[in-house]
Amino acid sequence: MGIRQVLRTAALVGLMGQVGMSGAPLREAPKAAVAPAPVTEAHPGQAPETLPAIALSHRATHLFAALSKGDPEAVRAAQVEVEALRRTYSTLDVTPLIEATAFWARGQGMADRAALGLEGLQAVERWAPDHPSLLGTRVSLMRQEGVRGWFWSFPDVLRLTLLRVEHPAHRWLWMVQHLGMLRLAATLLLWGWALTMGLRYRNAFRHLWEEPLRRKGLGPVPVALIGAGILAGPVLLGLDPLVAAMLWLFLLAPFLLASEVKVTAFLLLLQLIHPVLAAMEPWSAREPEPSLLTLQLQPQVRPVPAATLRLLPPTDQAFLQGWEHLQNQRWKEAEGSFQDLVGRHPEQGEVLNNLAVAKFQMGDVAGAEKTFEAALQAGPRMEILLNQSILAFNRLDTGLGASKRDEAQAVAPEAYTRLIALNDAQKDVRTYPMPLPDTPQRVSALVEAAGGQKAEGVPLTEPAFLVALLLPLLGLAAFFVRVRASLRMAHPTQCIRCGEPFHTTDSPDPEVCPKCHHLFVLRDGLHTENRKKKLDEVADHQQTTRWIHKTLIVLLPGCDLAFLGETREGLMEFIPFCLAVGMILATGRSVRYPGEILADPTSTWLAIGALLVGLLYVRSWLKLILRRA
């Protein structure tokens, strides 16, 4: 037994030695990767200025791991960690955490785990409920749930749209993106109208060049090639296809009815939407202006370069240095920085408040109270009143504390709610500093230090803009000149029965040629052979007309009515169709707005346009069924 015990002891000692030798290197890794150091100390090898961003990244990792495990308690613990971090750094902005969560959630959606992604967004929604990345990601994930998700995402789409319209740097991009459907709709209207009128007056249209060429003895094939060259000439020359449509309408001007002339003039004027949107495009490409508030409140992975702040006044630079000391909890250095700015900096309210915060954190409660009182003389600021309320509650003066709290809430309700929520994260009392506010002068200094923003003006002198502006006006002027000239002469028109071109003075009926007038109205004057030939021509023309009409019903809803001469009804059906197509093709793409890292989801106009196109096609196709019935 003694030998057996000795052997067992030796084996256990050897095993423990092997485990210790193999496990020794692994003991260092969790300290840096899993268990973050206390937020009051810097990580080894890292500058103190990077501490807030590093600590926030650890909390994001813990939150994602808890969400992936599906453990509600772990999720709640991760949320408390983030709250404690915000409490430690006072007004720490968690925008990087929101954007990281949005990235993570979209990744879950791509892996067919949209529900998990939505759960992650719900976990961080409390810190930035109206952040564009959060709203856009939620909309994208909800749409993966089908039609029901599309409907439930509408409120978030409306909130996101309101944010875009209210943001000065994003407003123009949103307008250019969504008004782009008007540009495409105007183009489709002009093209569709020119095609419809060309088909309606096809025989008279061809008569314009075929008759002179046949008189010169040219055969049908050369005449057809020359006609194709005339109609497609602008496109073959490299001009905009709109020029071809305008050329068609210019040639068709003598044959159009009064209502068709009015519609043509309206559509030519509508092409001015192109230069108008081109003038808006430079505004949509503007980058957001830099902000001192963003530099102070959002955690920076690296310290702000001195070159970025070099054009700020020395007092502002000293204030930012003191703010950096506060954020990294170096209270003694912060007190010295703000003490030097008393009476020298224009923002005395912020200076004195931050000085009082540093005094309070160092244990000088009496000095902090006096400094808060002095800061309040600069104006009733919410942060100062809230700090006084915290100090009053700390010494159990509930009456004064409640009074100061109500005053602070009355001054800035939203900011008060955001700051007072931080008190729930830790039990110790912590007062709140005030960042240096943005002013036009400070923003200009940041812009100039960054090299200046390139301000692109309206392209009024660019050739492309001038062409887009003058082309519709010149086309409209030429069209009216041709219409006016056609009123003074017996212009040819097209018979509605046989399609043969004839001069309007050759028949008592302006819509029917003389032969058809004698054949179908007077019923005399035609030989039997000529009568049969004319009836064949009428039958061929009417059959071609029916096929064209059916094709327009299937492809271009509304153009079928305009083809038959029902101009007003056809236009009222064709305009919604073009707008719906514009919604699909011009507003459906995803856009990344300046200053953000995630693109917005595809526009809701895509679904609305697809629905409208489907309804309009079904409505148009029903005409075929009803005609067959």
mmCIF file of N, CA and C in Angstrom, residues 369-370 372-373 376 384-409 416:
data_model
loop_
_atom_site.group_PDB
_atom_site.id
_atom_site.type_symbol
_atom_site.label_atom_id
_atom_site.label_comp_id
_atom_site.label_asym_id
_atom_site.label_seq_id
_atom_site.Cartn_x
_atom_site.Cartn_y
_atom_site.Cartn_z
ATOM 1 N N GLU A 369 -20.145 73.073 -4.982
ATOM 2 C CA GLU A 369 -21.414 73.790 -4.859
ATOM 3 C C GLU A 369 -21.247 75.262 -5.200
ATOM 4 N N LYS A 370 -20.187 75.889 -4.697
ATOM 5 C CA LYS A 370 -19.965 77.307 -4.997
ATOM 6 C C LYS A 370 -19.716 77.523 -6.491
ATOM 7 N N PHE A 372 -20.801 75.602 -8.970
ATOM 8 C CA PHE A 372 -22.063 75.415 -9.688
ATOM 9 C C PHE A 372 -22.936 76.660 -9.586
ATOM 10 N N GLU A 373 -22.952 77.305 -8.423
ATOM 11 C CA GLU A 373 -23.710 78.544 -8.264
ATOM 12 C C GLU A 373 -23.169 79.637 -9.183
ATOM 13 N N LEU A 376 -24.234 78.940 -12.713
ATOM 14 C CA LEU A 376 -25.635 79.225 -12.973
ATOM 15 C C LEU A 376 -25.860 80.694 -13.311
ATOM 16 N N ILE A 384 -26.317 72.212 -15.455
ATOM 17 C CA ILE A 384 -25.951 72.840 -14.178
ATOM 18 C C ILE A 384 -27.036 72.599 -13.140
ATOM 19 N N LEU A 385 -28.302 72.780 -13.532
ATOM 20 C CA LEU A 385 -29.405 72.558 -12.603
ATOM 21 C C LEU A 385 -29.474 71.100 -12.171
ATOM 22 N N LEU A 386 -29.228 70.184 -13.100
ATOM 23 C CA LEU A 386 -29.251 68.772 -12.754
ATOM 24 C C LEU A 386 -28.114 68.427 -11.787
ATOM 25 N N ASN A 387 -26.951 68.989 -12.012
ATOM 26 C CA ASN A 387 -25.829 68.750 -11.092
ATOM 27 C C ASN A 387 -26.138 69.296 -9.694
ATOM 28 N N GLN A 388 -26.765 70.473 -9.618
ATOM 29 C CA GLN A 388 -27.159 71.010 -8.311
ATOM 30 C C GLN A 388 -28.189 70.110 -7.649
ATOM 31 N N SER A 389 -29.086 69.558 -8.455
ATOM 32 C CA SER A 389 -30.080 68.632 -7.901
ATOM 33 C C SER A 389 -29.402 67.388 -7.337
ATOM 34 N N ILE A 390 -28.413 66.865 -8.043
ATOM 35 C CA ILE A 390 -27.704 65.675 -7.571
ATOM 36 C C ILE A 390 -26.990 65.958 -6.255
ATOM 37 N N LEU A 391 -26.347 67.110 -6.153
ATOM 38 C CA LEU A 391 -25.658 67.461 -4.914
ATOM 39 C C LEU A 391 -26.635 67.647 -3.759
ATOM 40 N N ALA A 392 -27.816 68.237 -4.052
ATOM 41 C CA ALA A 392 -28.817 68.429 -2.999
ATOM 42 C C ALA A 392 -29.344 67.096 -2.500
ATOM 43 N N PHE A 393 -29.637 66.174 -3.391
ATOM 44 C CA PHE A 393 -30.097 64.851 -2.970
ATOM 45 C C PHE A 393 -28.986 64.114 -2.217
ATOM 46 N N ASN A 394 -27.747 64.370 -2.570
ATOM 47 C CA ASN A 394 -26.634 63.694 -1.917
ATOM 48 C C ASN A 394 -26.512 64.092 -0.440
ATOM 49 N N ARG A 395 -26.865 65.335 -0.133
ATOM 50 C CA ARG A 395 -26.824 65.749 1.276
ATOM 51 C C ARG A 395 -28.219 65.688 1.913
ATOM 52 N N LEU A 396 -29.128 64.926 1.250
ATOM 53 C CA LEU A 396 -30.464 64.626 1.767
ATOM 54 C C LEU A 396 -31.367 65.855 1.835
ATOM 55 N N ASP A 397 -31.115 66.872 1.031
ATOM 56 C CA ASP A 397 -31.997 68.032 0.920
ATOM 57 C C ASP A 397 -32.967 67.769 -0.232
ATOM 58 N N THR A 398 -34.010 66.964 0.055
ATOM 59 C CA THR A 398 -34.913 66.518 -1.008
ATOM 60 C C THR A 398 -35.745 67.654 -1.589
ATOM 61 N N GLY A 399 -36.074 68.648 -0.777
ATOM 62 C CA GLY A 399 -36.866 69.769 -1.283
ATOM 63 C C GLY A 399 -36.124 70.546 -2.356
ATOM 64 N N LEU A 400 -34.878 70.949 -2.041
ATOM 65 C CA LEU A 400 -34.079 71.673 -3.030
ATOM 66 C C LEU A 400 -33.749 70.790 -4.226
ATOM 67 N N GLY A 401 -33.472 69.513 -3.957
ATOM 68 C CA GLY A 401 -33.153 68.606 -5.056
ATOM 69 C C GLY A 401 -34.312 68.458 -6.029
ATOM 70 N N ALA A 402 -35.543 68.307 -5.492
ATOM 71 C CA ALA A 402 -36.707 68.179 -6.370
ATOM 72 C C ALA A 402 -36.952 69.471 -7.141
ATOM 73 N N SER A 403 -36.754 70.611 -6.482
ATOM 74 C CA SER A 403 -36.947 71.893 -7.150
ATOM 75 C C SER A 403 -35.970 72.081 -8.304
ATOM 76 N N LYS A 404 -34.693 71.807 -8.059
ATOM 77 C CA LYS A 404 -33.695 71.924 -9.111
ATOM 78 C C LYS A 404 -33.943 70.924 -10.239
ATOM 79 N N ARG A 405 -34.407 69.748 -9.867
ATOM 80 C CA ARG A 405 -34.686 68.734 -10.887
ATOM 81 C C ARG A 405 -35.819 69.186 -11.801
ATOM 82 N N ASP A 406 -36.872 69.767 -11.222
ATOM 83 C CA ASP A 406 -37.984 70.249 -12.037
ATOM 84 C C ASP A 406 -37.548 71.404 -12.940
ATOM 85 N N GLU A 407 -36.687 72.283 -12.427
ATOM 86 C CA GLU A 407 -36.182 73.375 -13.261
ATOM 87 C C GLU A 407 -35.365 72.834 -14.433
ATOM 88 N N ALA A 408 -34.530 71.856 -14.150
ATOM 89 C CA ALA A 408 -33.720 71.272 -15.220
ATOM 90 C C ALA A 408 -34.594 70.605 -16.270
ATOM 91 N N GLN A 409 -35.631 69.914 -15.851
ATOM 92 C CA GLN A 409 -36.522 69.254 -16.800
ATOM 93 C C GLN A 409 -37.277 70.263 -17.639
ATOM 94 N N TYR A 416 -32.686 66.240 -20.489
ATOM 95 C CA TYR A 416 -32.804 65.847 -19.079
ATOM 96 C C TYR A 416 -33.103 64.353 -18.963
#
